[in-house]
Coordinates of N, CA and C in Angstrom, one line a residue:
M1475 N 97.0 82.5 74.5 CA 97.4 83.9 74.2 C 98.8 83.9 73.9
K1476 N 99.2 84.5 72.7 CA 100.6 84.6 72.3 C 101.3 85.6 73.2
R1477 N 102.7 85.4 73.2 CA 103.5 86.1 74.1 C 103.4 87.6 73.8
D1478 N 103.4 88.0 72.6 CA 103.4 89.5 72.2 C 102.1 90.1 72.6
E1479 N 101.0 89.3 72.5 CA 99.7 89.8 72.9 C 99.6 89.9 74.4
L1480 N 100.2 89.0 75.1 CA 100.2 89.0 76.6 C 101.0 90.3 77.0
K1481 N 102.1 90.6 76.4 CA 102.9 91.8 76.7 C 102.1 93.0 76.4
K1482 N 101.4 93.1 75.3 CA 100.6 94.2 74.9 C 99.5 94.5 76.0
A1483 N 98.9 93.4 76.4 CA 97.8 93.5 77.5 C 98.4 94.0 78.8
I1484 N 99.6 93.5 79.2 CA 100.2 93.9 80.4 C 100.6 95.4 80.4
D1485 N 101.2 95.8 79.3 CA 101.5 97.2 79.1 C 100.3 98.2 79.2
Y1486 N 99.2 97.7 78.5 CA 98.0 98.5 78.5 C 97.4 98.6 80.0
Y1487 N 97.4 97.5 80.7 CA 96.8 97.6 82.0 C 97.7 98.2 83.1
R1488 N 99.0 98.1 82.9 CA 99.9 98.8 83.8 C 99.7 100.3 83.8
A1489 N 99.4 100.9 82.6 CA 99.0 102.3 82.6 C 97.8 102.6 83.3
K1490 N 96.8 101.7 83.3 CA 95.6 101.8 84.1 C 95.9 101.7 85.6
V1491 N 96.7 100.8 86.0 CA 97.1 100.7 87.4 C 97.6 102.0 87.9
K1492 N 98.6 102.6 87.2 CA 99.2 103.9 87.6 C 98.2 105.0 87.7
E1493 N 97.3 105.1 86.7 CA 96.3 106.1 86.7 C 95.3 106.0 87.8
E1494 N 94.8 104.8 88.0 CA 93.7 104.5 89.0 C 94.2 104.6 90.4
M1495 N 95.5 104.1 90.7 CA 96.0 104.2 92.0 C 96.3 105.6 92.4
A1496 N 96.6 106.5 91.4 CA 96.9 107.9 91.7 C 95.7 108.6 92.3
G1497 N 94.5 108.2 91.9 CA 93.3 108.9 92.3 C 92.4 108.1 93.3
E1498 N 93.0 107.1 93.9 CA 92.2 106.2 94.8 C 92.0 106.9 96.2
K1499 N 91.0 106.3 96.9 CA 90.7 106.7 98.2 C 90.9 105.5 99.1
K1500 N 90.9 105.7 100.4 CA 90.9 104.7 101.4 C 89.8 104.9 102.4
I1501 N 88.8 104.0 102.5 CA 87.7 104.2 103.3 C 87.6 103.0 104.2
N1502 N 87.6 103.2 105.5 CA 87.5 102.2 106.5 C 88.6 101.1 106.3
G1503 N 89.8 101.5 105.9 CA 90.9 100.6 105.7 C 90.9 99.9 104.4
Q1504 N 89.9 100.2 103.5 CA 89.8 99.5 102.2 C 90.1 100.5 101.1
F1505 N 91.1 100.2 100.2 CA 91.3 101.0 99.0 C 90.1 100.9 98.1
I1506 N 89.7 102.1 97.6 CA 88.5 102.2 96.7 C 89.0 102.9 95.4
G1507 N 88.7 102.3 94.3 CA 89.1 102.9 93.0 C 88.1 103.9 92.5
P1508 N 88.4 104.4 91.3 CA 87.7 105.6 90.7 C 86.3 105.3 90.2
R1509 N 85.9 104.1 89.9 CA 84.6 103.8 89.5 C 83.6 104.0 90.6
N1510 N 82.5 104.7 90.3 CA 81.5 105.0 91.3 C 80.8 103.7 91.9
P1511 N 80.6 103.7 93.2 CA 79.9 102.6 93.8 C 78.5 102.4 93.2
T1512 N 78.0 101.2 93.1 CA 76.7 101.0 92.5 C 75.8 100.1 93.4
R1513 N 74.7 99.7 92.9 CA 73.8 98.9 93.7 C 74.5 97.6 94.1
K1514 N 73.9 96.8 94.9 CA 74.4 95.5 95.2 C 74.4 94.6 94.0
M1515 N 75.4 93.8 93.8 CA 75.6 93.0 92.7 C 74.5 92.0 92.5
D1516 N 74.0 91.8 91.3 CA 72.9 90.9 91.0 C 73.2 90.0 89.8
L1517 N 72.3 89.2 89.4 CA 72.5 88.2 88.3 C 72.9 88.9 87.0
E1518 N 72.2 90.0 86.7 CA 72.5 90.7 85.5 C 73.9 91.2 85.4
D1519 N 74.6 91.5 86.5 CA 76.0 91.9 86.5 C 76.9 90.8 86.1
I1520 N 76.5 89.5 86.5 CA 77.4 88.4 86.3 C 77.4 87.9 84.9
I1521 N 76.2 88.1 84.2 CA 76.1 87.5 82.8 C 76.7 88.4 81.8
H1522 N 77.3 87.8 80.8 CA 77.9 88.4 79.6 C 79.0 89.5 79.9
P1523 N 80.0 89.1 80.6 CA 81.1 90.0 80.8 C 82.0 90.1 79.6
K1524 N 82.7 91.2 79.5 CA 83.6 91.4 78.3 C 85.0 91.5 78.8
R1525 N 85.9 90.7 78.1 CA 87.3 90.7 78.4 C 88.1 90.9 77.1
P1526 N 88.4 92.2 76.8 CA 89.0 92.6 75.5 C 90.1 91.7 75.0
F1527 N 91.1 91.4 75.9 CA 92.3 90.6 75.5 C 92.0 89.1 75.5
L1528 N 91.4 88.6 76.6 CA 91.3 87.2 76.7 C 90.2 86.6 75.8
S1529 N 89.4 87.4 75.2 CA 88.4 86.9 74.3 C 88.9 86.9 72.8
K1530 N 90.1 87.4 72.6 CA 90.5 87.6 71.2 C 90.8 86.3 70.4
D1531 N 91.2 85.3 71.2 CA 91.5 84.0 70.5 C 90.3 83.1 70.4
V1532 N 89.2 83.5 70.8 CA 87.9 82.7 70.7 C 86.8 83.7 70.4
E1533 N 85.7 83.1 70.0 CA 84.5 84.0 69.8 C 84.2 84.7 71.1
N1534 N 83.9 86.0 71.1 CA 83.6 86.7 72.4 C 82.5 86.0 73.2
D1535 N 81.5 85.5 72.5 CA 80.4 84.9 73.2 C 80.9 83.6 74.0
V1536 N 81.9 82.9 73.4 CA 82.4 81.7 74.0 C 83.1 82.1 75.3
D1537 N 83.9 83.1 75.3 CA 84.6 83.5 76.5 C 83.6 84.0 77.6
S1538 N 82.5 84.8 77.1 CA 81.5 85.3 78.0 C 80.8 84.2 78.7
I1539 N 80.4 83.1 77.9 CA 79.7 82.0 78.5 C 80.6 81.2 79.5
Y1540 N 81.8 81.1 79.1 CA 82.8 80.4 80.0 C 82.9 81.1 81.3
V1541 N 83.0 82.4 81.3 CA 83.2 83.2 82.5 C 81.9 83.2 83.3
T1542 N 80.8 83.4 82.6 CA 79.5 83.4 83.3 C 79.2 82.1 84.1
T1543 N 79.5 80.9 83.4 CA 79.4 79.6 84.0 C 80.2 79.5 85.3
F1544 N 81.5 80.0 85.2 CA 82.3 80.0 86.4 C 81.7 80.8 87.5
R1545 N 81.2 82.0 87.2 CA 80.7 82.9 88.2 C 79.4 82.4 88.9
F1546 N 78.6 81.6 88.1 CA 77.4 81.0 88.7 C 77.8 80.2 89.9
G1547 N 78.9 79.5 89.9 CA 79.3 78.6 91.0 C 80.0 79.3 92.1
T1548 N 80.5 80.5 91.8 CA 81.3 81.2 92.9 C 80.7 82.4 93.5
L1549 N 79.8 83.1 92.7 CA 79.3 84.4 93.2 C 77.8 84.3 93.6
K1550 N 77.1 83.3 93.2 CA 75.7 83.2 93.5 C 75.4 82.2 94.7
K1551 N 76.1 82.4 95.8 CA 75.9 81.5 96.9 C 74.7 82.1 97.7
P1552 N 74.0 81.2 98.5 CA 73.0 81.8 99.4 C 73.6 82.8 100.4
V1553 N 72.8 83.8 100.7 CA 73.3 84.8 101.6 C 73.8 84.2 102.9
S1554 N 73.1 83.2 103.4 CA 73.6 82.6 104.7 C 74.9 81.9 104.6
M1555 N 75.4 81.6 103.3 CA 76.7 80.9 103.1 C 77.8 81.8 102.7
V1556 N 77.5 83.1 102.5 CA 78.5 83.9 101.9 C 79.8 84.0 102.7
K1557 N 79.7 84.3 104.0 CA 80.9 84.5 104.8 C 81.8 83.2 104.9
C1558 N 81.1 82.1 105.2 CA 81.9 80.8 105.3 C 82.3 80.4 103.9
G1559 N 81.6 80.8 102.8 CA 82.0 80.5 101.5 C 83.3 81.1 101.1
H1560 N 83.6 82.3 101.6 CA 84.9 82.9 101.3 C 86.0 82.0 101.8
G1561 N 85.9 81.5 103.0 CA 87.0 80.6 103.5 C 87.1 79.3 102.6
T1562 N 86.0 78.8 102.2 CA 86.0 77.6 101.3 C 86.6 77.9 100.0
D1563 N 86.3 79.1 99.4 CA 86.9 79.4 98.2 C 88.4 79.6 98.3
L1564 N 88.9 80.2 99.4 CA 90.3 80.4 99.6 C 91.0 79.1 99.7
V1565 N 90.5 78.2 100.6 CA 91.2 76.9 100.8 C 91.1 76.0 99.5
G1566 N 90.0 76.1 98.8 CA 89.9 75.4 97.5 C 90.9 75.9 96.5
G1567 N 91.1 77.2 96.5 CA 92.1 77.8 95.6 C 93.5 77.4 95.9
M1568 N 93.8 77.3 97.2 CA 95.1 76.9 97.7 C 95.4 75.4 97.2
E1569 N 94.4 74.6 97.4 CA 94.6 73.2 97.0 C 94.7 73.1 95.5
F1570 N 94.0 73.9 94.7 CA 94.1 73.9 93.3 C 95.5 74.4 92.8
G1571 N 95.9 75.5 93.5 CA 97.2 76.0 93.1 C 98.3 75.0 93.4
S1572 N 98.3 74.3 94.5 CA 99.3 73.3 94.9 C 99.3 72.2 93.8
Q1573 N 98.1 71.8 93.4 CA 98.0 70.7 92.4 C 98.6 71.1 91.0
L1574 N 98.4 72.4 90.7 CA 99.0 72.9 89.4 C 100.5 72.7 89.4
V1575 N 101.1 72.8 90.6 CA 102.6 72.6 90.7 C 102.9 71.1 90.7
Q1576 N 102.2 70.4 91.6 CA 102.4 69.0 91.8 C 102.3 68.2 90.5
K1577 N 101.3 68.6 89.6 CA 101.0 67.9 88.4 C 101.9 68.4 87.2
G1578 N 102.7 69.4 87.5 CA 103.6 69.9 86.4 C 103.1 70.9 85.5
F1579 N 101.9 71.5 85.7 CA 101.4 72.6 84.9 C 102.3 73.8 85.1
I1580 N 102.7 74.0 86.4 CA 103.6 75.2 86.7 C 104.8 74.6 87.4
K1581 N 106.0 75.0 86.8 CA 107.3 74.5 87.2 C 108.1 75.6 87.8
S1582 N 107.8 76.8 87.5 CA 108.5 78.0 88.1 C 107.6 79.2 88.0
V1583 N 108.0 80.3 88.7 CA 107.2 81.5 88.7 C 107.0 82.0 87.3
K1584 N 107.9 81.8 86.4 CA 107.7 82.2 85.0 C 106.5 81.6 84.3
D1585 N 106.0 80.5 84.8 CA 104.9 79.8 84.2 C 103.5 80.4 84.6
L1586 N 103.5 81.2 85.7 CA 102.2 81.7 86.2 C 101.4 82.4 85.1
A1587 N 102.1 83.4 84.4 CA 101.3 84.2 83.5 C 100.8 83.4 82.3
P1588 N 101.6 82.5 81.6 CA 101.1 81.7 80.5 C 100.0 80.8 80.9
V1589 N 100.1 80.2 82.1 CA 99.1 79.2 82.6 C 97.8 80.0 82.9
F1590 N 97.9 81.1 83.6 CA 96.7 81.9 83.9 C 96.0 82.3 82.6
A1591 N 96.7 82.7 81.6 CA 96.1 83.2 80.3 C 95.6 82.0 79.5
K1592 N 96.3 80.9 79.5 CA 95.8 79.7 78.7 C 94.5 79.2 79.2
Y1593 N 94.3 79.1 80.5 CA 93.1 78.6 81.1 C 92.1 79.7 81.5
K1594 N 92.4 80.9 80.9 CA 91.4 82.0 81.0 C 91.1 82.5 82.4
L1595 N 92.1 82.3 83.4 CA 91.8 82.8 84.7 C 92.1 84.3 84.8
G1596 N 92.9 84.8 83.9 CA 93.2 86.2 83.9 C 94.6 86.5 83.3
I1597 N 94.9 87.7 83.2 CA 96.3 88.1 82.7 C 97.1 88.5 83.9
L1598 N 98.0 87.6 84.3 CA 98.8 87.8 85.5 C 100.1 88.6 85.2
D1599 N 100.4 89.5 86.1 CA 101.5 90.4 86.0 C 102.2 90.5 87.3
I1600 N 103.5 90.1 87.4 CA 104.3 90.3 88.6 C 104.8 91.7 88.5
F1601 N 104.0 92.6 89.2 CA 104.2 94.1 89.0 C 105.4 94.6 89.8
M1602 N 105.7 94.0 90.9 CA 106.8 94.4 91.7 C 107.3 93.2 92.6
E1603 N 108.6 93.1 92.8 CA 109.2 92.0 93.5 C 110.4 92.5 94.2
K1604 N 110.5 92.3 95.6 CA 111.7 92.8 96.3 C 112.0 91.9 97.5
E1605 N 113.2 92.0 97.9 CA 113.6 91.2 99.1 C 113.6 92.2 100.3
N1606 N 113.0 91.8 101.4 CA 112.9 92.7 102.6 C 112.5 91.8 103.7
N1607 N 113.5 91.1 104.4 CA 113.2 90.1 105.4 C 112.3 89.1 104.9
G1608 N 112.6 88.5 103.7 CA 111.7 87.7 103.0 C 111.5 88.3 101.6
K1609 N 110.6 87.7 100.8 CA 110.3 88.2 99.5 C 108.9 88.8 99.6
K1610 N 108.8 90.0 99.0 CA 107.4 90.7 98.8 C 107.2 90.9 97.4
M1611 N 105.9 90.6 97.0 CA 105.5 90.7 95.6 C 104.2 91.4 95.5
D1612 N 104.0 92.3 94.5 CA 102.7 92.8 94.1 C 102.4 92.1 92.8
I1613 N 101.3 91.3 92.8 CA 100.8 90.6 91.7 C 99.5 91.2 91.2
M1614 N 99.5 91.6 90.0 CA 98.2 92.1 89.4 C 97.6 91.0 88.5
V1615 N 96.3 91.0 88.5 CA 95.6 90.1 87.6 C 94.6 91.0 86.8
Y1616 N 94.7 91.0 85.5 CA 93.8 91.8 84.7 C 92.8 90.9 84.0
E1617 N 91.6 91.4 83.8 CA 90.5 90.6 83.2 C 90.2 89.3 83.9
C1618 N 90.2 89.5 85.3 CA 90.1 88.3 86.2 C 88.7 87.6 85.9
I1619 N 88.8 86.3 85.9 CA 87.6 85.5 85.6 C 86.5 85.7 86.7
E1620 N 87.0 86.0 87.9 CA 86.0 86.1 89.0 C 85.3 87.4 89.0
C1621 N 85.9 88.5 88.6 CA 85.3 89.8 88.8 C 85.4 90.8 87.7
G1622 N 86.2 90.5 86.6 CA 86.3 91.5 85.6 C 85.0 92.1 85.1
G1623 N 84.8 93.4 85.1 CA 83.6 94.0 84.6 C 82.4 94.1 85.6
L1624 N 82.6 93.6 86.8 CA 81.6 93.7 87.8 C 81.5 95.1 88.5
P1625 N 80.4 95.4 89.1 CA 80.3 96.7 89.7 C 81.1 96.9 91.0
N1626 N 81.3 98.2 91.3 CA 82.1 98.5 92.6 C 81.1 98.3 93.7
I1627 N 81.3 97.3 94.5 CA 80.5 97.0 95.7 C 81.3 97.4 97.0
G1628 N 82.5 97.9 96.8 CA 83.2 98.4 98.0 C 84.1 97.5 98.7
E1629 N 84.3 96.2 98.1 CA 85.2 95.3 98.7 C 85.6 94.2 97.7
P1630 N 86.8 93.6 97.9 CA 87.3 92.6 97.0 C 86.5 91.3 97.1
V1631 N 86.5 90.5 96.0 CA 85.8 89.2 96.1 C 86.6 88.0 95.6
C1632 N 87.9 88.2 95.3 CA 88.6 87.1 94.6 C 89.4 86.2 95.6
Y1633 N 88.6 85.5 96.4 CA 89.2 84.6 97.4 C 89.8 83.4 96.8
F1634 N 89.1 82.9 95.7 CA 89.6 81.7 95.1 C 91.0 82.0 94.4
E1635 N 91.1 83.2 93.7 CA 92.4 83.5 93.1 C 93.4 83.8 94.1
T1636 N 93.1 84.4 95.3 CA 94.0 84.6 96.3 C 94.6 83.2 96.8
G1637 N 93.7 82.2 96.9 CA 94.1 80.9 97.3 C 95.0 80.2 96.2
I1638 N 94.7 80.4 94.9 CA 95.5 79.8 93.9 C 96.9 80.4 94.0
I1639 N 97.1 81.7 94.1 CA 98.4 82.3 94.1 C 99.2 81.8 95.3
T1640 N 98.5 81.7 96.5 CA 99.1 81.2 97.7 C 99.6 79.8 97.5
G1641 N 98.7 79.0 97.0 CA 99.0 77.5 96.9 C 100.2 77.3 95.9
I1642 N 100.2 78.0 94.8 CA 101.3 77.9 93.8 C 102.6 78.3 94.4
L1643 N 102.7 79.4 95.0 CA 103.9 79.9 95.6 C 104.4 79.1 96.8
K1644 N 103.5 78.6 97.6 CA 103.9 77.8 98.7 C 104.4 76.5 98.2
E1645 N 103.9 75.9 97.2 CA 104.3 74.6 96.7 C 105.7 74.8 96.0
L1646 N 105.9 75.9 95.3 CA 107.1 76.2 94.6 C 108.3 76.4 95.5
T1647 N 108.0 77.2 96.6 CA 109.1 77.7 97.5 C 109.3 76.8 98.8
H1648 N 108.2 76.1 99.1 CA 108.2 75.4 100.4 C 108.4 76.3 101.6
K1649 N 107.9 77.5 101.5 CA 107.9 78.5 102.5 C 106.5 78.9 102.9
E1650 N 106.4 79.7 104.0 CA 105.1 80.2 104.4 C 104.8 81.4 103.5
V1651 N 103.6 81.4 102.9 CA 103.2 82.4 102.0 C 101.9 83.0 102.5
F1652 N 101.8 84.4 102.5 CA 100.6 85.1 102.9 C 100.3 86.0 101.7
A1653 N 99.0 85.8 101.2 CA 98.6 86.7 100.1 C 97.2 87.3 100.5
E1654 N 97.1 88.5 100.1 CA 95.8 89.3 100.4 C 95.5 90.1 99.2
E1655 N 94.2 90.1 98.8 CA 93.8 91.0 97.7 C 93.5 92.3 98.3
V1656 N 94.2 93.4 97.9 CA 94.0 94.7 98.4 C 93.3 95.6 97.5
R1657 N 93.2 95.3 96.2 CA 92.4 96.1 95.3 C 91.8 95.1 94.3
C1658 N 90.6 95.5 93.8 CA 89.8 94.6 93.0 C 88.8 95.3 92.1
W1659 N 88.4 94.7 91.0 CA 87.3 95.3 90.2 C 86.1 95.7 91.1
T1660 N 85.8 94.8 92.0 CA 84.6 95.1 92.9 C 84.9 96.1 94.0
S1661 N 86.1 96.7 94.0 CA 86.3 97.8 94.9 C 86.7 99.1 94.0
G1662 N 86.3 99.0 92.7 CA 86.3 100.2 91.9 C 87.5 100.3 90.9
Y1663 N 88.3 99.2 90.7 CA 89.5 99.3 89.9 C 89.2 98.5 88.6
S1664 N 90.2 98.6 87.7 CA 90.2 97.9 86.4 C 91.2 96.7 86.5
F1665 N 91.5 96.3 87.7 CA 92.5 95.2 87.9 C 92.3 94.7 89.3
C1666 N 93.0 93.5 89.6 CA 93.0 93.0 90.9 C 94.5 93.0 91.4
H1667 N 94.7 93.4 92.6 CA 96.0 93.6 93.2 C 96.2 92.7 94.4
F1668 N 97.1 91.7 94.3 CA 97.4 90.8 95.4 C 98.7 91.1 96.0
S1669 N 98.7 91.4 97.3 CA 100.0 91.7 98.0 C 100.4 90.4 98.6
V1670 N 101.7 90.0 98.3 CA 102.2 88.6 98.7 C 103.4 88.8 99.5
E1671 N 103.5 88.0 100.6 CA 104.7 87.9 101.4 C 105.2 86.5 101.5
I1672 N 106.5 86.3 101.2 CA 107.0 84.9 101.3 C 108.1 84.9 102.3
N1673 N 108.0 84.2 103.4 CA 109.0 84.2 104.5 C 110.2 83.4 104.1
H1674 N 111.3 83.7 104.8 CA 112.6 83.0 104.5 C 112.5 81.5 104.9
D1675 N 111.8 81.2 106.0 CA 111.8 79.8 106.5 C 110.4 79.3 106.3
P1676 N 110.2 78.0 106.1 CA 111.3 77.0 106.0 C 112.1 77.1 104.7
E1677 N 113.1 76.2 104.6 CA 114.1 76.4 103.5 C 113.4 76.3 102.1
G1678 N 114.1 76.9 101.2 CA 113.6 76.9 99.8 C 113.7 78.3 99.3
S1679 N 113.6 78.5 98.0 CA 113.7 79.8 97.4 C 113.1 79.9 96.0
L1680 N 112.5 81.0 95.7 CA 112.0 81.2 94.4 C 113.0 81.0 93.3
E1681 N 114.3 81.6 93.6 CA 115.3 81.5 92.6 C 115.7 80.1 92.2
S1682 N 115.6 79.2 93.1 CA 116.0 77.8 92.9 C 115.0 77.0 92.1
Q1683 N 113.8 77.6 91.9 CA 112.7 76.8 91.2 C 112.9 77.0 89.7

């Protein structure tokens, strides 16, 4: 994905973020976006997703098949495995994120967006970043491979992506990192929102990377 196309996508989705967060609700501690809740997610929801920006540099069917194949492995777990599967996805994502840094695919925070777009994980946007007894970040992912286009089931599902972000930032900073997905396509939004906290200790800094 070219840099100007990436910027265009981020600008488009930032307007969506502002609009959808303005009209959101909070139910039982969970943020819920404007899309109406639907039936429980099934196989038909997973097949043939559309990602307007990430499919532009390939045939749309190719991107659709790529995403569908990924989701077969992550979303169609046996019911008895779903809860423990979340933890497995999170830890697997953390290890994968660490490897992206260790193997040189990501050398600084600036590499996150290009790498996510290149490998079709999603369009990553560091929406907000501030220092407050550590570093706090709001990271948005648009057209997420895990959930883009899925129905509103009332809760987030992107445990693998939460793990990837955690693993990358932990490996870059050598600090304790806590990431949580607080908004998601599957909780009624057109984006995924990861709230990230990076502690001061142990030593290391984002700026030095």
